[in-house]
PDB file of C-alpha atoms and ligand atoms in Angstrom:
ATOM      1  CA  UNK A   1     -20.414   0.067  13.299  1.00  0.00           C
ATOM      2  CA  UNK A   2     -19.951  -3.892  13.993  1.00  0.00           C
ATOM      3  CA  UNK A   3     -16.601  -4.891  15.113  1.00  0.00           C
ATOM      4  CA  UNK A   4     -16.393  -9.084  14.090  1.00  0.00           C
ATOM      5  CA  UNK A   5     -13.184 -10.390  14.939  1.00  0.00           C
ATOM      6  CA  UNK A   6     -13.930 -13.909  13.933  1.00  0.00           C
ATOM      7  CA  UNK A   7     -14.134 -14.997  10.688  1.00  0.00           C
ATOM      8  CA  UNK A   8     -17.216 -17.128  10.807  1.00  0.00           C
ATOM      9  CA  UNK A   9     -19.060 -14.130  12.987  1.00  0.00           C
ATOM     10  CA  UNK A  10     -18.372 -11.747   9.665  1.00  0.00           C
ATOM     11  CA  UNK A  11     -19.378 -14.340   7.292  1.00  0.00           C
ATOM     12  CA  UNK A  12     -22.424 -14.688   8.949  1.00  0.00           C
ATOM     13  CA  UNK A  13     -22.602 -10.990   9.244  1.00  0.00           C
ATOM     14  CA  UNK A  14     -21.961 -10.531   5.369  1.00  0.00           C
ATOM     15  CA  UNK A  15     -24.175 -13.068   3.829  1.00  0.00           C
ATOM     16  CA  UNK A  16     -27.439 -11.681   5.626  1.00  0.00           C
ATOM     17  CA  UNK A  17     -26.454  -8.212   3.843  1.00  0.00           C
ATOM     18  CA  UNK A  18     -25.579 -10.019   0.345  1.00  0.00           C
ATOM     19  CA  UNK A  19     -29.389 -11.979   0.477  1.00  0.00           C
ATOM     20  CA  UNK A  20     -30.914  -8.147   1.092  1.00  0.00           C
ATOM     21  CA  UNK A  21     -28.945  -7.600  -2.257  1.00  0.00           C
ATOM     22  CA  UNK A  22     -26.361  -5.391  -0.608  1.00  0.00           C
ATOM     23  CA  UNK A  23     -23.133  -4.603  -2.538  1.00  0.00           C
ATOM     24  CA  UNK A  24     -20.141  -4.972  -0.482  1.00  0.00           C
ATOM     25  CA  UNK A  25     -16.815  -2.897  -0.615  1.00  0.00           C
ATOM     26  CA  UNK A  26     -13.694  -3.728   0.814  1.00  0.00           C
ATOM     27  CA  UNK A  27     -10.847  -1.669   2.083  1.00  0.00           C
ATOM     28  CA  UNK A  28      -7.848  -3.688   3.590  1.00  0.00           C
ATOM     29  CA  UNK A  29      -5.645  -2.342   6.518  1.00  0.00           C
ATOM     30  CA  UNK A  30      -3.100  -2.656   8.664  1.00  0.00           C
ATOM     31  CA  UNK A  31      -4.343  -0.213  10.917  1.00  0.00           C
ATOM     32  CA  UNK A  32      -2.221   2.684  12.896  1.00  0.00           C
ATOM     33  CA  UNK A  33      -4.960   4.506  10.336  1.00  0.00           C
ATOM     34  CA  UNK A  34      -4.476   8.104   8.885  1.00  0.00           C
ATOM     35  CA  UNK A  35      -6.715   9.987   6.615  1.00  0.00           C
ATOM     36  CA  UNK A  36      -4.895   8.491   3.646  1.00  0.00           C
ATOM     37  CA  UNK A  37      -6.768   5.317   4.513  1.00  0.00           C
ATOM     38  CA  UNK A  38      -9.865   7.192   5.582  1.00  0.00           C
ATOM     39  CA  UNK A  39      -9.755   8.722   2.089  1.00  0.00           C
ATOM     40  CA  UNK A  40     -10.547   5.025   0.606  1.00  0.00           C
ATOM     41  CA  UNK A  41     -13.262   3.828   3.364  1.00  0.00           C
ATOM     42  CA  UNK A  42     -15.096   7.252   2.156  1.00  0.00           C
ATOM     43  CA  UNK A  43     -14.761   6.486  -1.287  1.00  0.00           C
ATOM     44  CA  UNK A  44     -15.700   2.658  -0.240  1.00  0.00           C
ATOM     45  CA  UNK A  45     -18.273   4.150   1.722  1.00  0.00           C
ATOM     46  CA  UNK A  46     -19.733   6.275  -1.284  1.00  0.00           C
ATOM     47  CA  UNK A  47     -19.844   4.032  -3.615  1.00  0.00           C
ATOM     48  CA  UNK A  48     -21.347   0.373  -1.963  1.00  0.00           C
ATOM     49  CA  UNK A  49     -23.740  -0.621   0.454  1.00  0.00           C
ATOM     50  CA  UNK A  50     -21.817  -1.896   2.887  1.00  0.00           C
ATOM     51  CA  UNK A  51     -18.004  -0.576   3.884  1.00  0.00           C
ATOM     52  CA  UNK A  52     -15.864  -3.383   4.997  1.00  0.00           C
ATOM     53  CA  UNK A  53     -12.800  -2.539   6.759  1.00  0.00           C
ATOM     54  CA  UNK A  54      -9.950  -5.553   8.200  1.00  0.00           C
ATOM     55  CA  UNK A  55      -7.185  -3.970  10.262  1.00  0.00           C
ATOM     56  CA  UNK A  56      -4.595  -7.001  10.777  1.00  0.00           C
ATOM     57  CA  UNK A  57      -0.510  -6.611  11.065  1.00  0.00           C
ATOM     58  CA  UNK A  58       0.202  -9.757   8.311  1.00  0.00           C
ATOM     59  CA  UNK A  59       2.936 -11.708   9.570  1.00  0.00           C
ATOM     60  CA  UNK A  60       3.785 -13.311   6.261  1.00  0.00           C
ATOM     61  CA  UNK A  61       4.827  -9.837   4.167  1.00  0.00           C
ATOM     62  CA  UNK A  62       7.309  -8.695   6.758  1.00  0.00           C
ATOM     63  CA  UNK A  63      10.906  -9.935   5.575  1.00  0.00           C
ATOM     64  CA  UNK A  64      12.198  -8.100   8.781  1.00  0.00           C
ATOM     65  CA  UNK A  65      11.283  -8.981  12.512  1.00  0.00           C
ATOM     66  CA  UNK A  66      11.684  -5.738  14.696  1.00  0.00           C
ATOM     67  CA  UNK A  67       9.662  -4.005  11.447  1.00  0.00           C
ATOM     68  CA  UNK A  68       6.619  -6.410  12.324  1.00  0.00           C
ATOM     69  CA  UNK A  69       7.037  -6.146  16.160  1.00  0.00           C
ATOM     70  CA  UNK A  70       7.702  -1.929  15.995  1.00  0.00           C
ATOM     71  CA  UNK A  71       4.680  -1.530  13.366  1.00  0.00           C
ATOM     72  CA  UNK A  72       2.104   0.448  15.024  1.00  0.00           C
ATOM     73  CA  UNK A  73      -0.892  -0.651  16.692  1.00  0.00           C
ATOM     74  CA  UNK A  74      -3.652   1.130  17.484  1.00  0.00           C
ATOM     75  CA  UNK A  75      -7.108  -0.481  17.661  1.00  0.00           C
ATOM     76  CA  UNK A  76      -8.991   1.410  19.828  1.00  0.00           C
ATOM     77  CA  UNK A  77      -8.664   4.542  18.011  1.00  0.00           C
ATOM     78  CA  UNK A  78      -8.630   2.918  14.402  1.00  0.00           C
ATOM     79  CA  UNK A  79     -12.076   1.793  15.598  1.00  0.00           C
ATOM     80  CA  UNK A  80     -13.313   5.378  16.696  1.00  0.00           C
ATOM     81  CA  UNK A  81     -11.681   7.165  12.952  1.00  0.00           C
ATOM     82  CA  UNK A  82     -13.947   4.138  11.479  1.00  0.00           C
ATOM     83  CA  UNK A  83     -16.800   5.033  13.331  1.00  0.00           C
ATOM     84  CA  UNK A  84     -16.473   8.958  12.554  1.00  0.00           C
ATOM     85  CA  UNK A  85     -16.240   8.043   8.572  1.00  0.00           C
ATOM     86  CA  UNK A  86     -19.642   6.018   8.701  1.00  0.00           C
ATOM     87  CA  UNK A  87     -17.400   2.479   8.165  1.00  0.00           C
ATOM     88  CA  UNK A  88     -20.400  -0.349   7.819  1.00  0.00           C
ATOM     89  CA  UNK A  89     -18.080  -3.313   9.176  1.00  0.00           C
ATOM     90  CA  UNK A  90     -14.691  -3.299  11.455  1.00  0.00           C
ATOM     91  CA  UNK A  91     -12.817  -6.793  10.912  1.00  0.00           C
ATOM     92  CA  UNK A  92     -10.036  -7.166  13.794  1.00  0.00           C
ATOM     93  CA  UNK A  93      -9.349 -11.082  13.640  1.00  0.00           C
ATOM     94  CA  UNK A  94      -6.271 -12.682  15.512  1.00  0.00           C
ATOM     95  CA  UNK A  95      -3.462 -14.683  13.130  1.00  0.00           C
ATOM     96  CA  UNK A  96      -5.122 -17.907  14.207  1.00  0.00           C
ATOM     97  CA  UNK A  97      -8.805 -16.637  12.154  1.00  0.00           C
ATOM     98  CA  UNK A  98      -6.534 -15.672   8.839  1.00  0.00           C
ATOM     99  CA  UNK A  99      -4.240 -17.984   8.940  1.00  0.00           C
ATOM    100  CA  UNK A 100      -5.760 -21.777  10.923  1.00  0.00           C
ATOM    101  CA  UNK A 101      -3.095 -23.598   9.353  1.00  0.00           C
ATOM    102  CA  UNK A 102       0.228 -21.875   8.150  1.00  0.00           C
ATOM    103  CA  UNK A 103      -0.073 -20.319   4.590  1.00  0.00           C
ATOM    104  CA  UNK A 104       2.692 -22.293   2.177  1.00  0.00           C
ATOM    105  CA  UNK A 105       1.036 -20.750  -1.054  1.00  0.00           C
ATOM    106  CA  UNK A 106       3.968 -19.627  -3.744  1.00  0.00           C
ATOM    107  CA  UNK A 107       2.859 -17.143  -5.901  1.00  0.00           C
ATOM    108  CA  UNK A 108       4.432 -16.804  -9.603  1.00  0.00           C
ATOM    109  CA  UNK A 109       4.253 -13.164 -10.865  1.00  0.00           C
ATOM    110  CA  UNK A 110       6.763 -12.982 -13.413  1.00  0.00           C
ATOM    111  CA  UNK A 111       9.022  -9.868 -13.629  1.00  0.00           C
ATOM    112  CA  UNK A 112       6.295  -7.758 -11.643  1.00  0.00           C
ATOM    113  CA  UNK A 113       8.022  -8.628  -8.059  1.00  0.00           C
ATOM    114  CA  UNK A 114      11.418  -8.936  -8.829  1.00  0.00           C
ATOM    115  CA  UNK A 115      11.892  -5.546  -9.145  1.00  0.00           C
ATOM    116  CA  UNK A 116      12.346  -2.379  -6.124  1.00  0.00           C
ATOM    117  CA  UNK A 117       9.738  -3.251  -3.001  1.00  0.00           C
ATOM    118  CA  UNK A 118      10.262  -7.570  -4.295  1.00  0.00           C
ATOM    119  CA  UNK A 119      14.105  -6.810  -4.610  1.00  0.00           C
ATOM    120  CA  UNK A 120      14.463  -5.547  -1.486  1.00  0.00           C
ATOM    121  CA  UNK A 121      11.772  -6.623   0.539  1.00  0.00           C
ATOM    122  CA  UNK A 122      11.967 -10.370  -0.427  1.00  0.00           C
ATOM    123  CA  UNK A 123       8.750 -12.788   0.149  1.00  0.00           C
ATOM    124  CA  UNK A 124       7.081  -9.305   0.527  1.00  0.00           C
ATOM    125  CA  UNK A 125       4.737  -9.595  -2.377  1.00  0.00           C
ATOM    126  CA  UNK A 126       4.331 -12.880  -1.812  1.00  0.00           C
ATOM    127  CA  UNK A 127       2.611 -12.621   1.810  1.00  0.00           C
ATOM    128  CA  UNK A 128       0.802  -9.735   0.873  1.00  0.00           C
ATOM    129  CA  UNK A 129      -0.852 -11.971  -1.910  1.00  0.00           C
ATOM    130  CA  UNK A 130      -1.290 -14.616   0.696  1.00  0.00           C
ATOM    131  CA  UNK A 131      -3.360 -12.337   3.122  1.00  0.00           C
ATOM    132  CA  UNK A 132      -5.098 -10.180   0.357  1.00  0.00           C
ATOM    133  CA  UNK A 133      -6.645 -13.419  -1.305  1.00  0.00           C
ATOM    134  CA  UNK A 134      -7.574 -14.700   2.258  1.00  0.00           C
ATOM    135  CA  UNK A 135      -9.105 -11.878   2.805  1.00  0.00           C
ATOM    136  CA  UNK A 136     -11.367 -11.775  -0.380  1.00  0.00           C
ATOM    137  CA  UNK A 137     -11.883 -15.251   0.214  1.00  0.00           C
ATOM    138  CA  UNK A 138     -13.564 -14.425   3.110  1.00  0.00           C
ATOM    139  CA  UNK A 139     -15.355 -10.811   2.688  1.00  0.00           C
ATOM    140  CA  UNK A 140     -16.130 -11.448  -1.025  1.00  0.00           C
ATOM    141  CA  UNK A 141     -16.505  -7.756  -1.664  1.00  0.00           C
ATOM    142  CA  UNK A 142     -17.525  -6.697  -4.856  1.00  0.00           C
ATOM    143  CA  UNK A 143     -15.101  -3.500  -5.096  1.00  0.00           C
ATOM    144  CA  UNK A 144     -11.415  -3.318  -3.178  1.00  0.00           C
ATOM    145  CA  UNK A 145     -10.071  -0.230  -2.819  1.00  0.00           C
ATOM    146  CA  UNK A 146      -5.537   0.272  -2.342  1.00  0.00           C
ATOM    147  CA  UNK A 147      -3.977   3.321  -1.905  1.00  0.00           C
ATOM    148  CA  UNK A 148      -1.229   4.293  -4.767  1.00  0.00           C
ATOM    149  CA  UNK A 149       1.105   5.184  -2.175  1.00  0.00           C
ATOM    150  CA  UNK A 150       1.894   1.441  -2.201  1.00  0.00           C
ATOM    151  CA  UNK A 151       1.969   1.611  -5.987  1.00  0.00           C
ATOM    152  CA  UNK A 152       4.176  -1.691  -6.913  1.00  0.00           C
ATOM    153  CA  UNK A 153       1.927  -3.339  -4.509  1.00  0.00           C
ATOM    154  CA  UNK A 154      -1.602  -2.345  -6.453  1.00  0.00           C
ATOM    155  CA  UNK A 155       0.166  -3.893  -9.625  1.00  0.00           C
ATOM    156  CA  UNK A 156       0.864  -6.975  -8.031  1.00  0.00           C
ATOM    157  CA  UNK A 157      -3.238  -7.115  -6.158  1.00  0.00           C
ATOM    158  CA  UNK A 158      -4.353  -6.590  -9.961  1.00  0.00           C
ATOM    159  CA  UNK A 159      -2.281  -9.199 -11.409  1.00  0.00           C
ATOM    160  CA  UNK A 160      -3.364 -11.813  -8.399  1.00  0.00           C
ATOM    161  CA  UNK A 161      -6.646 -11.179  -8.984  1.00  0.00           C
ATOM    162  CA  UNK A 162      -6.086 -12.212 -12.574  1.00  0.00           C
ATOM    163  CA  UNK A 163      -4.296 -14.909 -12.042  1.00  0.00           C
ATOM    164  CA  UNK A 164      -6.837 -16.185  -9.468  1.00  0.00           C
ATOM    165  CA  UNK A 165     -10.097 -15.493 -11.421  1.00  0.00           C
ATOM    166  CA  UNK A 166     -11.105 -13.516  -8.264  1.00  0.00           C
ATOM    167  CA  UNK A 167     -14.724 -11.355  -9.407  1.00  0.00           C
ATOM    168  CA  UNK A 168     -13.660  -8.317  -7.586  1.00  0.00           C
ATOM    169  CA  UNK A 169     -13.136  -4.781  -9.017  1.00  0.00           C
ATOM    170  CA  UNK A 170      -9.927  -3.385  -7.559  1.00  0.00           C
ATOM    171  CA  UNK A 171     -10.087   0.188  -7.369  1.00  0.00           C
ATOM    172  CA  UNK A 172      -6.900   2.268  -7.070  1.00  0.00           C
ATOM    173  CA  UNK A 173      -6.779   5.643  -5.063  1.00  0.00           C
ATOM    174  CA  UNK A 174      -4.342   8.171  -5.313  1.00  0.00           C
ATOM    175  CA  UNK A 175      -1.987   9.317  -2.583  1.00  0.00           C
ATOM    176  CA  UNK A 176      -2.852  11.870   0.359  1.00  0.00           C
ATOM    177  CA  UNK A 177      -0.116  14.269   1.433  1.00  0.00           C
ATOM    178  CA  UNK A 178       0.336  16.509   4.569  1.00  0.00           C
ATOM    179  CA  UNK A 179       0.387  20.080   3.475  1.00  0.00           C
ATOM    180  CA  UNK A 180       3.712  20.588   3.524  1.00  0.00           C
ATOM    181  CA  UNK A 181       4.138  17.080   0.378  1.00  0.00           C
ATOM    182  CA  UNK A 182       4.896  14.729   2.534  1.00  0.00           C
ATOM    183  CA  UNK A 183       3.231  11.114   1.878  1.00  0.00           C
ATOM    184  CA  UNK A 184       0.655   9.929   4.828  1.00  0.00           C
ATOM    185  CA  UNK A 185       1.926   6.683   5.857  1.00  0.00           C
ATOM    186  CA  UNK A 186       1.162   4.700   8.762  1.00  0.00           C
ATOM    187  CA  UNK A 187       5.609   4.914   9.480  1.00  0.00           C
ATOM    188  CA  UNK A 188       5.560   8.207  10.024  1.00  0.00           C
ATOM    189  CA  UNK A 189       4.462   8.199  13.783  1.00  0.00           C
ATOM    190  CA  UNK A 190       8.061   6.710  13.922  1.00  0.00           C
ATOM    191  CA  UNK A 191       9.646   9.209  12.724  1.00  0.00           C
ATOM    192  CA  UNK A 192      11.027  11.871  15.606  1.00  0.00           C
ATOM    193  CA  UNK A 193      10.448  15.690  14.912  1.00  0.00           C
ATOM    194  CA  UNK A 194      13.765  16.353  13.711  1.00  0.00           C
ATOM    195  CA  UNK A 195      12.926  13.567  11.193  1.00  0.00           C
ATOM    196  CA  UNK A 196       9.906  14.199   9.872  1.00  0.00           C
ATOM    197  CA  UNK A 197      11.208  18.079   9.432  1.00  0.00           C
ATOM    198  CA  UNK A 198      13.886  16.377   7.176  1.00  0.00           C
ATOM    199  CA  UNK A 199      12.007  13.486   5.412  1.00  0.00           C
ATOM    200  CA  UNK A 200       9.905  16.713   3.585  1.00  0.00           C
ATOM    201  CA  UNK A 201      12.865  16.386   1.199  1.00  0.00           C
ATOM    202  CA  UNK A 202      11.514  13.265  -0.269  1.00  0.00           C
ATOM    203  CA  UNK A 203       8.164  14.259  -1.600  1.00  0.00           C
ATOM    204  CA  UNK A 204       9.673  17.696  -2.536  1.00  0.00           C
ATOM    205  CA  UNK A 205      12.233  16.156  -4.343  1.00  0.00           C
ATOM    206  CA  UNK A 206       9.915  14.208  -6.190  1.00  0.00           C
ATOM    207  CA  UNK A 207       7.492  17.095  -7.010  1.00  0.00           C
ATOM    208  CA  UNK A 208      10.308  19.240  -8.108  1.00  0.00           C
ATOM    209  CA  UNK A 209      11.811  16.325 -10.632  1.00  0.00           C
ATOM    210  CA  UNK A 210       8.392  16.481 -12.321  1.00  0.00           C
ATOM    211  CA  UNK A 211       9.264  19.879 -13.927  1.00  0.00           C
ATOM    212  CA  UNK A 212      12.316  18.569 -15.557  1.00  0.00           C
ATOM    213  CA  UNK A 213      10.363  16.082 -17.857  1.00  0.00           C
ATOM    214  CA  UNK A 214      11.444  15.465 -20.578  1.00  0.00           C
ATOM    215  CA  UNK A 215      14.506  18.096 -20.416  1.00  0.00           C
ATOM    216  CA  UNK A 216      16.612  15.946 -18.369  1.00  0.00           C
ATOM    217  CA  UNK A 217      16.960  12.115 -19.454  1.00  0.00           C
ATOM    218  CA  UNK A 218      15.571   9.350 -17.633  1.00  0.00           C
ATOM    219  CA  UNK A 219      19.447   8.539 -16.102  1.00  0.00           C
ATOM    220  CA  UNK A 220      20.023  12.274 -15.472  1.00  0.00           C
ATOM    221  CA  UNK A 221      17.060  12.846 -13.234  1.00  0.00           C
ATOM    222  CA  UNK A 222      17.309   9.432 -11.639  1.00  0.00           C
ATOM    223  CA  UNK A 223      20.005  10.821 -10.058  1.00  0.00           C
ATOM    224  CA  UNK A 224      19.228  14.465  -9.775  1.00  0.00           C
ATOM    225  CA  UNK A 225      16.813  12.693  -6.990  1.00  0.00           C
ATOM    226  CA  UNK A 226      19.022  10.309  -5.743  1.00  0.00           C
ATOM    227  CA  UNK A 227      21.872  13.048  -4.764  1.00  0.00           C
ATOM    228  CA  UNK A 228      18.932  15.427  -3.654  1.00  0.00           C
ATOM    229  CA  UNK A 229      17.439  13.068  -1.406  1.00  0.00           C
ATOM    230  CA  UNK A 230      20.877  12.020  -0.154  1.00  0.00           C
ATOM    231  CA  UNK A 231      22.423  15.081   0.653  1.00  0.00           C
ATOM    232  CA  UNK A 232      20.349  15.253   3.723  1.00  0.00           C
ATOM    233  CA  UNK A 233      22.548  13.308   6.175  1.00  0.00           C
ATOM    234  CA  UNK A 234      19.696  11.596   8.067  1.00  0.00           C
ATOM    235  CA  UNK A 235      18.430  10.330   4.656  1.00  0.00           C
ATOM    236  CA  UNK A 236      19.749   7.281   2.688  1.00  0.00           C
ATOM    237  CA  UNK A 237      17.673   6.551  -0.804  1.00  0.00           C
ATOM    238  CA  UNK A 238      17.511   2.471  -1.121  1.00  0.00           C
ATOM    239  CA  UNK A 239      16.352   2.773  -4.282  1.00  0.00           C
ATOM    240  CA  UNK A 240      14.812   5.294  -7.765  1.00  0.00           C
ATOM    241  CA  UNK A 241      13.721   3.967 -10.056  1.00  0.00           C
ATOM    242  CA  UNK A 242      11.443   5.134 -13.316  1.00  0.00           C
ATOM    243  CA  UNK A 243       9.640   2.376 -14.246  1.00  0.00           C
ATOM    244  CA  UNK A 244       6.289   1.802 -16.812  1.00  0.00           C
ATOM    245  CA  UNK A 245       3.416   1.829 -14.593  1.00  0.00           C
ATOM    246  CA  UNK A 246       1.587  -1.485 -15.768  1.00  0.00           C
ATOM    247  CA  UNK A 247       4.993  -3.333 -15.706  1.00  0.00           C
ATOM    248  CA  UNK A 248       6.784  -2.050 -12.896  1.00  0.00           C
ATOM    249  CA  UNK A 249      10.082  -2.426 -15.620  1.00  0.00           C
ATOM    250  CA  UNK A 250      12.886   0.514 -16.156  1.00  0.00           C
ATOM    251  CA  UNK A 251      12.578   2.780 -18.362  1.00  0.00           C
ATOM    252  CA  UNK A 252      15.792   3.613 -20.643  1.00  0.00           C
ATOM    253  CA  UNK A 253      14.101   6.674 -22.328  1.00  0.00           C
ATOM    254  CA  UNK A 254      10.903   9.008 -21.884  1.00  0.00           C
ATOM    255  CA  UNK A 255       9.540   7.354 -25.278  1.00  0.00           C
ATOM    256  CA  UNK A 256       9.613   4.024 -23.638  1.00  0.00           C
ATOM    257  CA  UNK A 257       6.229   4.106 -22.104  1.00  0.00           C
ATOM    258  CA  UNK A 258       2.884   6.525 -21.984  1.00  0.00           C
ATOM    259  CA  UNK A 259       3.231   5.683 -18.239  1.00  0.00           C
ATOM    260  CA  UNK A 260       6.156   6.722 -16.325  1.00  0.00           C
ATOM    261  CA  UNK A 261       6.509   6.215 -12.375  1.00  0.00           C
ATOM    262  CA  UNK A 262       9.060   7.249 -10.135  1.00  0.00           C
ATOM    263  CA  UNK A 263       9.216   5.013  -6.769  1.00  0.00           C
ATOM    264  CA  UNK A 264      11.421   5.780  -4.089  1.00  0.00           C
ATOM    265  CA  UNK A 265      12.316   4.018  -1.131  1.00  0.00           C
ATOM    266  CA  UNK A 266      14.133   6.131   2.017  1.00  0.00           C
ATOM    267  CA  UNK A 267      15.703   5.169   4.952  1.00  0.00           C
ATOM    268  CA  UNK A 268      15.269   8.287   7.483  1.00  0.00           C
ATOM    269  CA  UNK A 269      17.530   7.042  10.669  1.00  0.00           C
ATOM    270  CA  UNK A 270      18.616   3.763  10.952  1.00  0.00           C
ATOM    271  CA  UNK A 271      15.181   2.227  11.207  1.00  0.00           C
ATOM    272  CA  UNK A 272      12.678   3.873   8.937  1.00  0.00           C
ATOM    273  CA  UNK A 273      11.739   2.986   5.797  1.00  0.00           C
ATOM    274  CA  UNK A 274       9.111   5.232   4.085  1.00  0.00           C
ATOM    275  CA  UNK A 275       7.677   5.199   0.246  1.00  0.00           C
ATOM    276  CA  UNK A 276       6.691   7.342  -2.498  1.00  0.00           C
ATOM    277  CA  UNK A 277       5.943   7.331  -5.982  1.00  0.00           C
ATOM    278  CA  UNK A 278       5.603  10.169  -8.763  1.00  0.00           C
ATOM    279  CA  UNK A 279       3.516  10.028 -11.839  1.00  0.00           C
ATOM    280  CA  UNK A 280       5.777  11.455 -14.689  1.00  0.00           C
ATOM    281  CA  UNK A 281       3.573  10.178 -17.861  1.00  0.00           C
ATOM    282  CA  UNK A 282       0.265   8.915 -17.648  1.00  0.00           C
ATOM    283  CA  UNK A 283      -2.018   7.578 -20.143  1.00  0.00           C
ATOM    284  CA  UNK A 284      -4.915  10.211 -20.581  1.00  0.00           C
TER     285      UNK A 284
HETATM  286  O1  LIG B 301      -1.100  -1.948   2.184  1.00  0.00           O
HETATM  287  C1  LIG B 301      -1.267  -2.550   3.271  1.00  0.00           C
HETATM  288  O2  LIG B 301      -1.540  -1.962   4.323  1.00  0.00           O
HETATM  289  C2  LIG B 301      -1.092  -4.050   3.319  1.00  0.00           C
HETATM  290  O3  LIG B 301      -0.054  -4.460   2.500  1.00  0.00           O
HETATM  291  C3  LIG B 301      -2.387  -4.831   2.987  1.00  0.00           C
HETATM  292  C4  LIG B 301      -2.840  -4.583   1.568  1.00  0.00           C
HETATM  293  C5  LIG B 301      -3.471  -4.420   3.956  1.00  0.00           C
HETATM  294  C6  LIG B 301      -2.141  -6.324   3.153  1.00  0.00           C
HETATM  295  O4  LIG B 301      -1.744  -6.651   4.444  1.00  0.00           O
END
């Protein structure tokens, strides 16, 4: 595995592959990697040439300081798991190789971040645009693969890519859980043991909703989760919602959409934050 962490160095790199007709895949990190993100380089691995994988903390989508300075960082091992999944390509560049001059793009996408993670997390969506189009600007993969963990996020990647007449096929990949339910997410090495024994409730909750669709209404089981989740002291739901999974809009009623998502968003102790999402109806 190469490890470029300059951006001219992996352009070089890249278009000596593309003229030997190589078909490059892209999988975009922030490192502190678990095998939810080895699950895409594998599938990124399987299906191109050449695996492509950038590990860089984006400054611009964190709304909230000590988040960015307490997100984990872990090169040197990120760099081994790469190594051990056959990864073609490690990118590691500084802020100064994404971002030469600061970034002042605005992006305009409608009702699809002004809802949960863009409520709450403002100018989130925005920077993650920012760095993701960077990014392609510079790799110019021909598949990009996003965990569904972040699922708001994947909607929001699609719709830039639209937007931006960017020729890249975004590939979404479904979440990986510990045995036990509970999402993999790069937070969790936060979490203290007492913690992560309690944030179990949050995937469980989730799984368990599932079998009351459609018995329960939509407001019912929104909160049947929300008291569920809360009624573990240590855990404090920001938001449920159920929302159409192209849109990212509430749902009022089960025969609102053929594509109904629940996404959560948990505090667990004062500091953090952790994810998840539920497919309740999905197109077959
Ligand atoms: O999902 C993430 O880890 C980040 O938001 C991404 C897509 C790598 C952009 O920084």
């Amino acid at each position: 595995m190469k490890i470029c962490k300059k951006t001219l160095g992996l352009q070089r790199e890249l278009n000596k592959l593309r003229k030997e007709g190589k078909k490059i895949g892209f999988v975009p990190t922030m490192g502190a990697l678990h095998n939810g993100h080895l699950s895409l380089v594998k599938k990124c691995v399987a299906e191109n040439d050449v695996c492509v994988v950038s590990v860089f903390v984006n400054p611009t989508q964190f709304n909230n300081k000590t988040d960015l300075e307490k997100y984990p960082r872990t090169l040197s091992k990120d760099a081994k798991l790469l190594e051990s999944v056959n990864c073609t390509i490690l990118f590691a560049p500084d802020v100064e190789q994404i971002y030469p001059e600061p970034d002042t793009r605005v992006f305009d996408f409608g009702q699809l971040d002004k809802v949960m993670e863009g409520k709450y997390r403002p100018g989130h969506f925005n920077g993650v645009a920012q760095v993701v189009s960077r990014l392609f600007d510079i790799v110019k993969p021909e598949r990009a693969y996003f965990g569904e963990k972040d699922f708001q996020q994947l909607a929001i990647i699609r719709e830039m890519v639209k937007q931006c007449n960017i020729p890249v096929q975004i590939v979404g990949c479904p979440i990986v859980r510990e045995t036990d339910g509970m999402a993999l997410s790069s937070r969790n090495m936060r979490l203290s043991k007492n913690e992560r024994e309690k944030a179990v409730l949050i995937s469980q909750t989730l799984l368990k909703s599932c079998t009351f669709v459609p018995q329960k209404s939509v407001a019912e089981l929104k909160q049947w989760v929300i008291d569920q989740i809360n009624s573990e002291p240590i855990l404090k739901v920001e938001y449920f919602d159920i929302v159409d999974g192209l849109t990212m809009q509430s749902i009022n009623s089960w025969d609102d959409t053929n594509y109904a998502v629940g996404c959560v968003t948990v505090y667990c102790g004062e500091e953090v934050r952790l994810i998840d999402n539920i497919k309740y109806k999905e197109p077959k």
